[in-house]
mmCIF file of C-alpha atoms and ligand atoms in Angstrom:
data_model
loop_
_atom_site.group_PDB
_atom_site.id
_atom_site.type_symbol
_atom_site.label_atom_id
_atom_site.label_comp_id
_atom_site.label_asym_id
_atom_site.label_seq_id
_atom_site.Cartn_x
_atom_site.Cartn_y
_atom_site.Cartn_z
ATOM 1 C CA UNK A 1438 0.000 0.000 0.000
ATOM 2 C CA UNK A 1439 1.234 3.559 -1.192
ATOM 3 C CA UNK A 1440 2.316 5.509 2.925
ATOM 4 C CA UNK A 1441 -0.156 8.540 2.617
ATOM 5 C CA UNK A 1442 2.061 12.038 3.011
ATOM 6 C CA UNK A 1443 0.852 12.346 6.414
ATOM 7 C CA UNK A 1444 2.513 15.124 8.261
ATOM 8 C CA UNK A 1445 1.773 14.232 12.331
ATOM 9 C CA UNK A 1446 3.497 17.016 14.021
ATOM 10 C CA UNK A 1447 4.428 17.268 17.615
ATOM 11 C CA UNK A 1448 3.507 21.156 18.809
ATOM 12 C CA UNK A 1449 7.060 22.056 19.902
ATOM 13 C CA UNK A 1450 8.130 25.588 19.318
ATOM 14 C CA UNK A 1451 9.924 24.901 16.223
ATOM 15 C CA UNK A 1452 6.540 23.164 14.538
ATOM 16 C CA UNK A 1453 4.135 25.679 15.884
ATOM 17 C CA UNK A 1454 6.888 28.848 14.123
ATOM 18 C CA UNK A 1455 6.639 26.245 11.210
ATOM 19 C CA UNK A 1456 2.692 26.539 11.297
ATOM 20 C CA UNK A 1457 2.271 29.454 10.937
ATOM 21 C CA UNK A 1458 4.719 30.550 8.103
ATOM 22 C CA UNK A 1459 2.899 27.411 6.458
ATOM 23 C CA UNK A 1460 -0.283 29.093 7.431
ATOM 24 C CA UNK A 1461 0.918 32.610 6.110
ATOM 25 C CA UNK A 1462 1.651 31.416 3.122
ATOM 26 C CA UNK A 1463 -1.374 29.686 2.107
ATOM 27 C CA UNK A 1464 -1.164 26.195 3.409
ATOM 28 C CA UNK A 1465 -3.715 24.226 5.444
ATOM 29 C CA UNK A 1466 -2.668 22.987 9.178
ATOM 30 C CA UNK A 1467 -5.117 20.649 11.311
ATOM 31 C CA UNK A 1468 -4.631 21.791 15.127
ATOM 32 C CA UNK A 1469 -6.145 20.866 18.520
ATOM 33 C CA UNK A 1470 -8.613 23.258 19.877
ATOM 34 C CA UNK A 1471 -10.707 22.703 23.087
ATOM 35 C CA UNK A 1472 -13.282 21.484 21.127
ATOM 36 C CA UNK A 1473 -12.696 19.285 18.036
ATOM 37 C CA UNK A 1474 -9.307 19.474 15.944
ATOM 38 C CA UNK A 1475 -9.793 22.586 13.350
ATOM 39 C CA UNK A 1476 -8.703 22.875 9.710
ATOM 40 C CA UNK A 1477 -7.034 26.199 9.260
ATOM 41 C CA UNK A 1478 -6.186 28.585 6.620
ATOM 42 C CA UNK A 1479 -5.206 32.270 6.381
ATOM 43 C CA UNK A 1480 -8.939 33.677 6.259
ATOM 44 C CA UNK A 1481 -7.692 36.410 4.422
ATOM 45 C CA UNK A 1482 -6.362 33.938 1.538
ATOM 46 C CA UNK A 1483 -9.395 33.141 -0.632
ATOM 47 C CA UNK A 1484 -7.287 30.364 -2.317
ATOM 48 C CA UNK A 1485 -6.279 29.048 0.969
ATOM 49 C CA UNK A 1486 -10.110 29.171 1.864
ATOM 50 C CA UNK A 1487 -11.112 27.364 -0.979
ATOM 51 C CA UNK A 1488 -8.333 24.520 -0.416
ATOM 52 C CA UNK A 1489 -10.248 23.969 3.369
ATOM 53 C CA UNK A 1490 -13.374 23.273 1.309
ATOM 54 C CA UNK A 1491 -11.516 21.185 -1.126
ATOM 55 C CA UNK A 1492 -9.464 18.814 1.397
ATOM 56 C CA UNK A 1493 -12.887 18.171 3.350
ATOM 57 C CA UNK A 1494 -14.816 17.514 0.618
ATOM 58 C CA UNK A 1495 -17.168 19.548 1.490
ATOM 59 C CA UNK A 1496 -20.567 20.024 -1.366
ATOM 60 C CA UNK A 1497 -20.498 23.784 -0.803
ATOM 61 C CA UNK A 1498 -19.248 27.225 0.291
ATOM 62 C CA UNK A 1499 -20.385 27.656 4.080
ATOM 63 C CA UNK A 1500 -19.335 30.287 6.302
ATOM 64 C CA UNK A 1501 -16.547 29.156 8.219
ATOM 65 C CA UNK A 1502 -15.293 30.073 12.120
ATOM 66 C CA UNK A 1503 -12.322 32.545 12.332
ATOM 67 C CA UNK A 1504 -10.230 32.041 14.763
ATOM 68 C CA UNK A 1505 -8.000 34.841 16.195
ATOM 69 C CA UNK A 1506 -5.742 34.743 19.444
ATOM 70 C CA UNK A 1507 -7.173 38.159 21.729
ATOM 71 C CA UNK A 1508 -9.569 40.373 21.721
ATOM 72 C CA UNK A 1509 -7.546 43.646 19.866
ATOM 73 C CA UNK A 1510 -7.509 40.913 17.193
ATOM 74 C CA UNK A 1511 -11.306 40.279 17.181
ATOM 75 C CA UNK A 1512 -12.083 44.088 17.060
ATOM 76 C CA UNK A 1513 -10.306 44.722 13.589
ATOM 77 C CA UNK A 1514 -13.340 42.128 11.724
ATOM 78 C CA UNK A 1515 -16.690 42.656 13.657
ATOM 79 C CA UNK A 1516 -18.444 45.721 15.739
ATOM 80 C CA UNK A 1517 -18.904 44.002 19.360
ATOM 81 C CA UNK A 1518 -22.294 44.939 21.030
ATOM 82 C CA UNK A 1519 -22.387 45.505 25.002
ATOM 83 C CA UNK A 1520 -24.442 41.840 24.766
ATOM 84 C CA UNK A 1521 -21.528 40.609 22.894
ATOM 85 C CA UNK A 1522 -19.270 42.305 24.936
ATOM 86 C CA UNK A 1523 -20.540 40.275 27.797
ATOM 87 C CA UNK A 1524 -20.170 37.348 25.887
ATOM 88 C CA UNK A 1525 -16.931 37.659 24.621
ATOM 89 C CA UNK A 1526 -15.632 38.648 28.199
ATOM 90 C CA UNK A 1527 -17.415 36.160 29.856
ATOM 91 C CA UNK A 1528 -16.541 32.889 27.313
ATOM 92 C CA UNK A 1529 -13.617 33.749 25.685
ATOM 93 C CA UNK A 1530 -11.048 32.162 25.357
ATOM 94 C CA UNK A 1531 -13.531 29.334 25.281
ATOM 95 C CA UNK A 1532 -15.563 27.009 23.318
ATOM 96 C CA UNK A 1533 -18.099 29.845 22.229
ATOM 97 C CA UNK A 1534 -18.255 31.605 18.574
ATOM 98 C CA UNK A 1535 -19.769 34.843 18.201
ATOM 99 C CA UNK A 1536 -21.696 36.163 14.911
ATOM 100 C CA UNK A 1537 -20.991 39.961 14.499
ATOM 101 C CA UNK A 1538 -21.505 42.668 12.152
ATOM 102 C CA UNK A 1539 -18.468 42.509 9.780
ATOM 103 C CA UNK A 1540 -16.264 45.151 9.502
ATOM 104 C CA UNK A 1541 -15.998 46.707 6.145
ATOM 105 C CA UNK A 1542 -12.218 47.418 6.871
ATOM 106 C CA UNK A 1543 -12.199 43.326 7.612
ATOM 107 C CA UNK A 1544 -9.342 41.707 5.422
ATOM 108 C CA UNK A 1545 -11.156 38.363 5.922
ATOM 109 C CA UNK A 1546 -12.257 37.146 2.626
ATOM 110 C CA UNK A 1547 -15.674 37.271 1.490
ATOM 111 C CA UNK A 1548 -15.197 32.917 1.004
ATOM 112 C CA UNK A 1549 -14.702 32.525 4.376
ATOM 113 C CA UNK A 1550 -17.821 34.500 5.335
ATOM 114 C CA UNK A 1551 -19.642 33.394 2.368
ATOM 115 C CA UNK A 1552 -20.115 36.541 1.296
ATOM 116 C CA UNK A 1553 -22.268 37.812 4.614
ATOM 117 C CA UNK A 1554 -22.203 41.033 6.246
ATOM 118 C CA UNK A 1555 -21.193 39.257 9.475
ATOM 119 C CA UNK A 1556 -18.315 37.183 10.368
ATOM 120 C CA UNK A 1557 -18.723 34.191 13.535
ATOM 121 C CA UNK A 1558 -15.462 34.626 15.599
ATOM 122 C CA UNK A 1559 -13.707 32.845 18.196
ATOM 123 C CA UNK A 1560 -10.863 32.857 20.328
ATOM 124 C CA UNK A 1561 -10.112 29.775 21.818
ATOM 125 C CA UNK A 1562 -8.263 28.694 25.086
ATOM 126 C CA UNK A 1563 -6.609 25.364 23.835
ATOM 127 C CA UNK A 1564 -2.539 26.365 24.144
ATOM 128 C CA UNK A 1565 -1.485 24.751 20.881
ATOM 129 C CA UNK A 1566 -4.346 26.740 18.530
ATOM 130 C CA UNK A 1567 -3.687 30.115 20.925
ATOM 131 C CA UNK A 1568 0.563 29.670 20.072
ATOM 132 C CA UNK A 1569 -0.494 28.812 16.574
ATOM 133 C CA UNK A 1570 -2.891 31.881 15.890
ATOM 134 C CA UNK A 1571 0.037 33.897 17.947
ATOM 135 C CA UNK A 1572 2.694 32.187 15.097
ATOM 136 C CA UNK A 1573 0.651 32.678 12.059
ATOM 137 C CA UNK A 1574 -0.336 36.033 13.442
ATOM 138 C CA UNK A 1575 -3.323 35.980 10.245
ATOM 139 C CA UNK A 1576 -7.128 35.555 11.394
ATOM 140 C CA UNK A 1577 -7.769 31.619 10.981
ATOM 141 C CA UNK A 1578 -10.716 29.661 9.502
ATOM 142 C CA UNK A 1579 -11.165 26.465 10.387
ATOM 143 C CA UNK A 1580 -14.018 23.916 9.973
ATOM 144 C CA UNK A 1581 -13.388 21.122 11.807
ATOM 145 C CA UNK A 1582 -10.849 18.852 10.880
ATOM 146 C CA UNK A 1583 -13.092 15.508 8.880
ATOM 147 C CA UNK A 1584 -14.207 14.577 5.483
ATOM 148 C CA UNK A 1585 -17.349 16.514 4.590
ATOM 149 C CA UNK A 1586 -20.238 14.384 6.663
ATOM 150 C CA UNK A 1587 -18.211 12.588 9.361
ATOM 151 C CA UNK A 1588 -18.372 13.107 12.849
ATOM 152 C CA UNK A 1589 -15.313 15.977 14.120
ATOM 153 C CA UNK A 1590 -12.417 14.244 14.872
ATOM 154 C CA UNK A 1591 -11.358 14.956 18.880
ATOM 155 C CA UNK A 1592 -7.783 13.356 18.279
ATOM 156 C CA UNK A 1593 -5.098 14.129 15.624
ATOM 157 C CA UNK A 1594 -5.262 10.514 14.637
ATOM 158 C CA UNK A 1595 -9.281 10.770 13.570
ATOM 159 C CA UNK A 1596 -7.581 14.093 11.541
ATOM 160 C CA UNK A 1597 -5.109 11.527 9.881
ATOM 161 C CA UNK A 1598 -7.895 8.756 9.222
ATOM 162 C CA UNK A 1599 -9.874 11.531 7.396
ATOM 163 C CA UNK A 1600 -7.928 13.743 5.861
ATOM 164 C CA UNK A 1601 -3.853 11.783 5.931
ATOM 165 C CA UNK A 1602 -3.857 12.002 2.526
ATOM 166 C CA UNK A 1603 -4.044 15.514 2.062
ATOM 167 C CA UNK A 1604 -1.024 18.606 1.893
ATOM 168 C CA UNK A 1605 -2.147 19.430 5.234
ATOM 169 C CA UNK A 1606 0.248 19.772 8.414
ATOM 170 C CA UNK A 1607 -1.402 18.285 11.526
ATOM 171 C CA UNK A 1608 -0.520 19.490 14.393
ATOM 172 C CA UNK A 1609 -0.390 16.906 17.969
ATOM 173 C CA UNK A 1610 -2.148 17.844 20.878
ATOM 174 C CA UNK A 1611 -3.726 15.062 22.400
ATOM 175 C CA UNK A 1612 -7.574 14.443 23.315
ATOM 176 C CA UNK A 1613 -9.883 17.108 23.145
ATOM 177 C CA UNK A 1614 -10.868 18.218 26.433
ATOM 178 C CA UNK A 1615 -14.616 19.530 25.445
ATOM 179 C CA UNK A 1616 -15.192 17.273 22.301
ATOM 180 C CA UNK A 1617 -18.429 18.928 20.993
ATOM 181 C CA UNK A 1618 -18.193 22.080 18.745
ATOM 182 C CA UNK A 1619 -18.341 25.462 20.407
ATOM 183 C CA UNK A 1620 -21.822 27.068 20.782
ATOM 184 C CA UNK A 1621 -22.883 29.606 18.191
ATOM 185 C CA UNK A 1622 -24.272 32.591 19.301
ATOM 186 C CA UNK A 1623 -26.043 34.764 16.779
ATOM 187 C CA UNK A 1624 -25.242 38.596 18.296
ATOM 188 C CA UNK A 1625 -25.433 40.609 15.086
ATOM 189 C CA UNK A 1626 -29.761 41.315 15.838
ATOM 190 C CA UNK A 1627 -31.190 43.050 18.440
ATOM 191 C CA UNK A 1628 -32.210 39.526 20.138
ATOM 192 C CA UNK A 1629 -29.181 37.303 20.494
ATOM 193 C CA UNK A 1630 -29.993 33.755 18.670
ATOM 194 C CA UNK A 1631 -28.792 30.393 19.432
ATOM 195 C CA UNK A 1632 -27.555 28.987 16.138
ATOM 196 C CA UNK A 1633 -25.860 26.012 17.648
ATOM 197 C CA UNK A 1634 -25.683 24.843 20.666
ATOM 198 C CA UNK A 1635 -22.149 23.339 21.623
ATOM 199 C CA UNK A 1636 -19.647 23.520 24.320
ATOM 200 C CA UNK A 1637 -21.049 26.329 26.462
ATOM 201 C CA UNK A 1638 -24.623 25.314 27.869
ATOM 202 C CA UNK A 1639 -27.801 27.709 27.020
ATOM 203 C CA UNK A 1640 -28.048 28.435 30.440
ATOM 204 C CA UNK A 1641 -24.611 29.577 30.452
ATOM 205 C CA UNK A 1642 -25.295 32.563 28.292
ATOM 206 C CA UNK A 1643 -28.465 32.912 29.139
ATOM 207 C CA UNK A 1644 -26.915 33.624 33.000
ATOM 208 C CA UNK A 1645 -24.240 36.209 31.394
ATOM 209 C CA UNK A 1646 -27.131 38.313 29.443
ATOM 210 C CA UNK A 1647 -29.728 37.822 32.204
ATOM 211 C CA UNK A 1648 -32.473 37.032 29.702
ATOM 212 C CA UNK A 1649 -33.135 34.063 27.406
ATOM 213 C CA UNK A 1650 -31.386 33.681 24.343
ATOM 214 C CA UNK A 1651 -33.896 33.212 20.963
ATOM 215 C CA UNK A 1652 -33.896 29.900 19.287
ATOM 216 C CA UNK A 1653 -33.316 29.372 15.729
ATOM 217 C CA UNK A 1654 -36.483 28.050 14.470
ATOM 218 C CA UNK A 1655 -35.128 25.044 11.733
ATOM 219 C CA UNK A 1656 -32.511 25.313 8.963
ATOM 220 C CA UNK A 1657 -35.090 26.725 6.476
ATOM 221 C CA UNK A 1658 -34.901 29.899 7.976
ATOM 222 C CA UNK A 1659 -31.530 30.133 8.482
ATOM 223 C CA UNK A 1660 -29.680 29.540 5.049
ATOM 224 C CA UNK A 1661 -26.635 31.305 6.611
ATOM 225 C CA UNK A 1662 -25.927 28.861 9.317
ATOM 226 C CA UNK A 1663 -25.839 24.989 7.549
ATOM 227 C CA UNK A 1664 -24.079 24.202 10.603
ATOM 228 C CA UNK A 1665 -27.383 23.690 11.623
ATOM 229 C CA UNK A 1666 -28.129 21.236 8.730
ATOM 230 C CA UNK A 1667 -29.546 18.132 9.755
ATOM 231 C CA UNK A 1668 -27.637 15.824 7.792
ATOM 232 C CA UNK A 1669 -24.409 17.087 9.718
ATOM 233 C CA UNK A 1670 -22.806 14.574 11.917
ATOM 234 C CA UNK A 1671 -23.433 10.934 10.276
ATOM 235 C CA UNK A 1672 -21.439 8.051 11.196
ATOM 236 C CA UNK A 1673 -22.475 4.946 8.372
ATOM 237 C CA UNK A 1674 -24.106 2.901 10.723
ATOM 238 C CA UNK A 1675 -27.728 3.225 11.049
ATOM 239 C CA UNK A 1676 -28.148 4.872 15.192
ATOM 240 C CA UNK A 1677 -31.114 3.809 17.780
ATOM 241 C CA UNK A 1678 -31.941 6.845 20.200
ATOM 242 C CA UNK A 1679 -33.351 6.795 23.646
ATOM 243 C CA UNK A 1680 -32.869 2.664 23.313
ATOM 244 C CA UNK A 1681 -33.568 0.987 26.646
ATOM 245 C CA UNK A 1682 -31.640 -1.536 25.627
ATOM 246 C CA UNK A 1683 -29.467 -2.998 22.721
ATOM 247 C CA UNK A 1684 -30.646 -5.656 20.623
ATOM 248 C CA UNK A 1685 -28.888 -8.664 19.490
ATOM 249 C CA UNK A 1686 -26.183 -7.311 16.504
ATOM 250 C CA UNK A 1687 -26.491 -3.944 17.859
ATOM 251 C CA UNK A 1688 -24.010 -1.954 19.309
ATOM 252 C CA UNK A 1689 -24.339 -0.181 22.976
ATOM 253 C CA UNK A 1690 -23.547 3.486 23.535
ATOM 254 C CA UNK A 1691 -24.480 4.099 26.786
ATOM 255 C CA UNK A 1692 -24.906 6.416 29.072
ATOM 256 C CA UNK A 1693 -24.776 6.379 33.418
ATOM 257 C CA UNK A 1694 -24.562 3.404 35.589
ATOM 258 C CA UNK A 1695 -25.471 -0.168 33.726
ATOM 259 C CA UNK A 1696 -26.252 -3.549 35.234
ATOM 260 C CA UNK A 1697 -26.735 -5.646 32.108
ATOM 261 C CA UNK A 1698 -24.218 -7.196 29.578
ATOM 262 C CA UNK A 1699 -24.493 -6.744 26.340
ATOM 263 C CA UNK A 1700 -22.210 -9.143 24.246
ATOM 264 C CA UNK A 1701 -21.974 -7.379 21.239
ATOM 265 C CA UNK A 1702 -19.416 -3.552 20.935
ATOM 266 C CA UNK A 1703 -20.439 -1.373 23.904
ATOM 267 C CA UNK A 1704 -18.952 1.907 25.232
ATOM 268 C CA UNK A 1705 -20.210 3.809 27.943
ATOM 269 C CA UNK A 1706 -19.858 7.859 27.232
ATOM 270 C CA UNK A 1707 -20.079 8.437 31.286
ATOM 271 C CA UNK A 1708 -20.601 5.356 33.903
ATOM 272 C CA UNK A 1709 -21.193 8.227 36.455
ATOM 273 C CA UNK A 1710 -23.646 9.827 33.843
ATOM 274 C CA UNK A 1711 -21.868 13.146 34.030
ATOM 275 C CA UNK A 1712 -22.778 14.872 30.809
ATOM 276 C CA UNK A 1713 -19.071 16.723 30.443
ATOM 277 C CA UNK A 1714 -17.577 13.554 30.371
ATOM 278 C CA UNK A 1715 -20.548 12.206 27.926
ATOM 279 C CA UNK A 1716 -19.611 15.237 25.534
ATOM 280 C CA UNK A 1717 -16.007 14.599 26.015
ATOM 281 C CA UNK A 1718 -16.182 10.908 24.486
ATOM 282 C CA UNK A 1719 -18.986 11.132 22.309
ATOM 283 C CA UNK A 1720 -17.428 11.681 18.708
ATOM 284 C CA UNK A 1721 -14.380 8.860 19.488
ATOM 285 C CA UNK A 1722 -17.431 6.756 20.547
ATOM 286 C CA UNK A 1723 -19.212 7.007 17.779
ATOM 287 C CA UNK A 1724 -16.025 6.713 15.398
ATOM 288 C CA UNK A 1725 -15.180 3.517 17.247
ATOM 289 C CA UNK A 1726 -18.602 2.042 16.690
ATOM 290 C CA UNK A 1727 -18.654 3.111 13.417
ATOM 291 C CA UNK A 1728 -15.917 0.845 12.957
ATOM 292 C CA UNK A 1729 -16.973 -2.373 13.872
ATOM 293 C CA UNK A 1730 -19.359 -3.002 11.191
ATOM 294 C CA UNK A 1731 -22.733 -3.916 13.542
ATOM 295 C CA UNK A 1732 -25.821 -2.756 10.980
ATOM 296 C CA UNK A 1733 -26.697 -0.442 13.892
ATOM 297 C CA UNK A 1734 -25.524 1.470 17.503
ATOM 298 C CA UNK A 1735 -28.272 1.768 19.869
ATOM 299 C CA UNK A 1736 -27.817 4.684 22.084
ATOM 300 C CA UNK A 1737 -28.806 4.950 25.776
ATOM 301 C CA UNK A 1738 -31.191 8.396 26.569
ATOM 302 C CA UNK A 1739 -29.214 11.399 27.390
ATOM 303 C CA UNK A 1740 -30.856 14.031 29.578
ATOM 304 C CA UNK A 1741 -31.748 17.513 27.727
ATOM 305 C CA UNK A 1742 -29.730 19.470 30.407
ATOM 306 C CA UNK A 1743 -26.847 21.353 30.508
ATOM 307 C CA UNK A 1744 -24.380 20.279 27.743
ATOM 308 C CA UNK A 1745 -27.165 17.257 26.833
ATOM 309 C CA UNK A 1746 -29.235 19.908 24.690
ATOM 310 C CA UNK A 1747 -25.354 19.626 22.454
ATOM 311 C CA UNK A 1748 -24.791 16.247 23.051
ATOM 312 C CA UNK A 1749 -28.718 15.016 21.688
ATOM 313 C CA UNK A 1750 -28.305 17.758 18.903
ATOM 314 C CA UNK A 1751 -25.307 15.768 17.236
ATOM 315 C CA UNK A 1752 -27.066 12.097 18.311
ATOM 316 C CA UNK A 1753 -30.100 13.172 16.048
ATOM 317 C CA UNK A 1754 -27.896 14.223 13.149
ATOM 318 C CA UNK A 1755 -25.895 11.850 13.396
ATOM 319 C CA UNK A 1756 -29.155 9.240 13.426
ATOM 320 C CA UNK A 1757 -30.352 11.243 9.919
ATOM 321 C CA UNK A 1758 -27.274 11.408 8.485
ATOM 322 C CA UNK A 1759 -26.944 7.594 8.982
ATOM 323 C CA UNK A 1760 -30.139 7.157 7.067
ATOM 324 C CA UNK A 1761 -32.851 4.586 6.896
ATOM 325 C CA UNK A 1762 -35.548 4.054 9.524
ATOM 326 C CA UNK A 1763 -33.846 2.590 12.268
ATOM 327 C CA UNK A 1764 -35.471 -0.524 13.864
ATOM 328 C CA UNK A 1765 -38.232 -0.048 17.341
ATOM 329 C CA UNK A 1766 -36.695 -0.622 20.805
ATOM 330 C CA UNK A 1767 -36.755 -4.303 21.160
HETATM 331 O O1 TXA B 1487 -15.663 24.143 17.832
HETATM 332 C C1 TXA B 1487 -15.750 24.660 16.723
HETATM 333 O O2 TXA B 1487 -16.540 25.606 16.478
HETATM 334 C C2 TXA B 1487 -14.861 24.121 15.598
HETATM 335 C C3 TXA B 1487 -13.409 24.378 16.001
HETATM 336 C C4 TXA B 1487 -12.428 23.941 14.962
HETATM 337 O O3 TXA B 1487 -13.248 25.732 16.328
HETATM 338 N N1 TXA B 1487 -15.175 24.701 14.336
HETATM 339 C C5 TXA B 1487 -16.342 24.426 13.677
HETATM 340 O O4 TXA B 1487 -16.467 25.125 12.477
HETATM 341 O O5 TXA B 1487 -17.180 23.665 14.089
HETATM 342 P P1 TXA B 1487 -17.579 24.795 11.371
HETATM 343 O O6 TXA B 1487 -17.165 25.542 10.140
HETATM 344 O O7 TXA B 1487 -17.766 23.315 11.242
HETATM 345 O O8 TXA B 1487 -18.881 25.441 11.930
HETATM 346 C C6 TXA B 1487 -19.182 26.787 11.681
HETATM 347 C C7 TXA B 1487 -20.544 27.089 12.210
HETATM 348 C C8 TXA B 1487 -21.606 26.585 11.272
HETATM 349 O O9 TXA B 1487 -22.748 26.220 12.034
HETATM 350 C C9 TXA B 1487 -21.852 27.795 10.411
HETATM 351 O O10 TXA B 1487 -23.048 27.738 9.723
HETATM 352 C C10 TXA B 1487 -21.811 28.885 11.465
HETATM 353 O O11 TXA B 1487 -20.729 28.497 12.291
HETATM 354 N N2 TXA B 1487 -21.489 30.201 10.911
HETATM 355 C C11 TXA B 1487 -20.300 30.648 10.497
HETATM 356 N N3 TXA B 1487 -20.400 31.920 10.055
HETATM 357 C C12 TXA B 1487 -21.684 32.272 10.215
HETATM 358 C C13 TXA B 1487 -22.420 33.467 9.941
HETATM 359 N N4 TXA B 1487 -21.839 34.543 9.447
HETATM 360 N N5 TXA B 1487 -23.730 33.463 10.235
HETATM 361 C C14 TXA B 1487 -24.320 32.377 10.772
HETATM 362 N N6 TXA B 1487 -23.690 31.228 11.045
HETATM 363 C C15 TXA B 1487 -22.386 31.179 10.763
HETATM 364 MG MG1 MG B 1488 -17.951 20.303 11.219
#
């Protein structure tokens, strides 16, 4: 078998300076953030851009996250409102992106934004993407780091099963310590808009703005955020939600304290049922079902608290995306 140009890179100083002139001069670099491992390019490179959509296979142009390392950085694309002020000093560095008003003076190209009028921004806290954005000193997009359709990888080896192949530097840094994609917060209207919930809980920003957030009402209406598309997430295998139980040839993901055996693949996202563990495991989880071949992975119920309003989000894409109507709880 031809060895695939993969370029696994431990994020020592001289790799991270190596980044970034990489990144400044229009290549790609998969890095670790808090969340899910990112595909970057110079967002100011519409080429560069364009290669992020090519590498991931992805059907069409969606507005991407730009990443940049502080908050003086943040103010030179997008007018902040005192609601995403609040936000921004409350969350960042953190797994939260912000959609702002674009500024005109913005260098970010109009790919990366899909030609909007705003721009979603984040800063986030993982040490290897802060040094990187620091190195490449450019604003970064980055999708996460998978083919077009898979689940986000959460460790540089799910970046090399995906994408290994590909010109694209990948940067080390371990297991994601969040493992579901930051939250999206809509801040560009007068009413601040949950586009996609992620990392930071609804309550969370709901507590920092002292009033509830607006919910985006399905993906028809929102054109600019196919984030939100349902077919996002998909593993291949068919998935079972809120099963009691697996059934014979299925696999188990489950979730809190279990007393029966199952004999077939089983993985348990928290034994203690603690729902930022749950998020923390659930792509690898999936990705390691995926893998075994069973026709279909029956999945325990997750609460819709906290960070389980994320975690079910991705379950039912991921069950859609999988296609076919999966079997009734046995
Ligand atoms: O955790 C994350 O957010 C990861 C890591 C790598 O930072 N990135 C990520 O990027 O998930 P991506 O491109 O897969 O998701 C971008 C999300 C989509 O839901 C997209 O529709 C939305 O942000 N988005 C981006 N720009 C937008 C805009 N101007 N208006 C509305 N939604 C926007
Ligand atoms: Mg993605």
């Amino acid at each position: 078998m031809e060895p695939a140009p993969v370029a696994l890179c431990p994020a020592t100083p001289e790799a991270l300076r190596a980044a970034g002139e990489r990144l400044r001069r229009g290549g790609l670099v998969a890095f670790p953030t808090e969340t899910v491992y990112g595909l970057g390019a110079d967002a100011t490179n519409a080429p560069a851009v364009a290669a992020i959509f090519a590498a991931k296979g992805r059907p069409r142009f969606n507005p991407l996250i730009v990443h940049v390392a502080d908050m003086s950085r943040a103010a030179l694309h997008a007018r902040f409102s005192a609601q995403a002020e609040a936000l921004a000093a409350a969350f960042w560095p953190g797994p939260l992106t912000l959609v702002l008003e674009k500024r005109g003076m913005s260098p970010v190209c109009d790919l990366a934004t899909a030609g909007l009028a705003t721009i979603a921004l984040r800063i986030p806290s993982h040490p290897v993407a802060r040094q990187l954005l620091l190195a490449a000193d450019v604003p970064v997009a980055a999708p996460s780091a998978n083919r077009s359709g898979h689940v986000s990888p959460t460790r540089a080896e799910h970046v090399v099963a995906d994408l290994g192949a590909q010109d694209i530097l990948i940067l080390e840094g371990g297991a994601t310590t969040v493992g579901l994609e930051s939250t999206v917060v809509d801040v560009s209207g007068a009413v601040p808009v949950l586009l996609r919930p992620g990392g930071i809980t609804r309550a969370d920003i709901e507590a920092v703005l002292a009033a509830p957030v607006g919910i985006a009402t399905g993906e028809s209406d929102l054109p600019a955020s196919p984030g939100m598309l349902a077919r996002h997430y998909a593993p291949r295998t068919a998935l079972r939600l809120n099963a009691t139980r697996p059934g014979p040839g299925e696999a188990w993901l489950a979730f809190g304290p279990q007393d029966a055996c199952h004999a077939g693949p089983a993985i348990n996202l928290s034994a203690a049922g603690d729902l930022v563990e749950a998020a923390m495991h659930l792509f690898a989880a999936l990705r390691t079902l995926d893998a075994t071949g069973v026709p279909c992975i029956a999945v325990a119920p997750i609460p819709e608290q906290g960070l389980g309003e994320a975690i079910n989000d991705r379950l039912r894409r991921a069950a859609l995306g999988a296609g076919g109507a999966p079997p009734k709880d046995p």
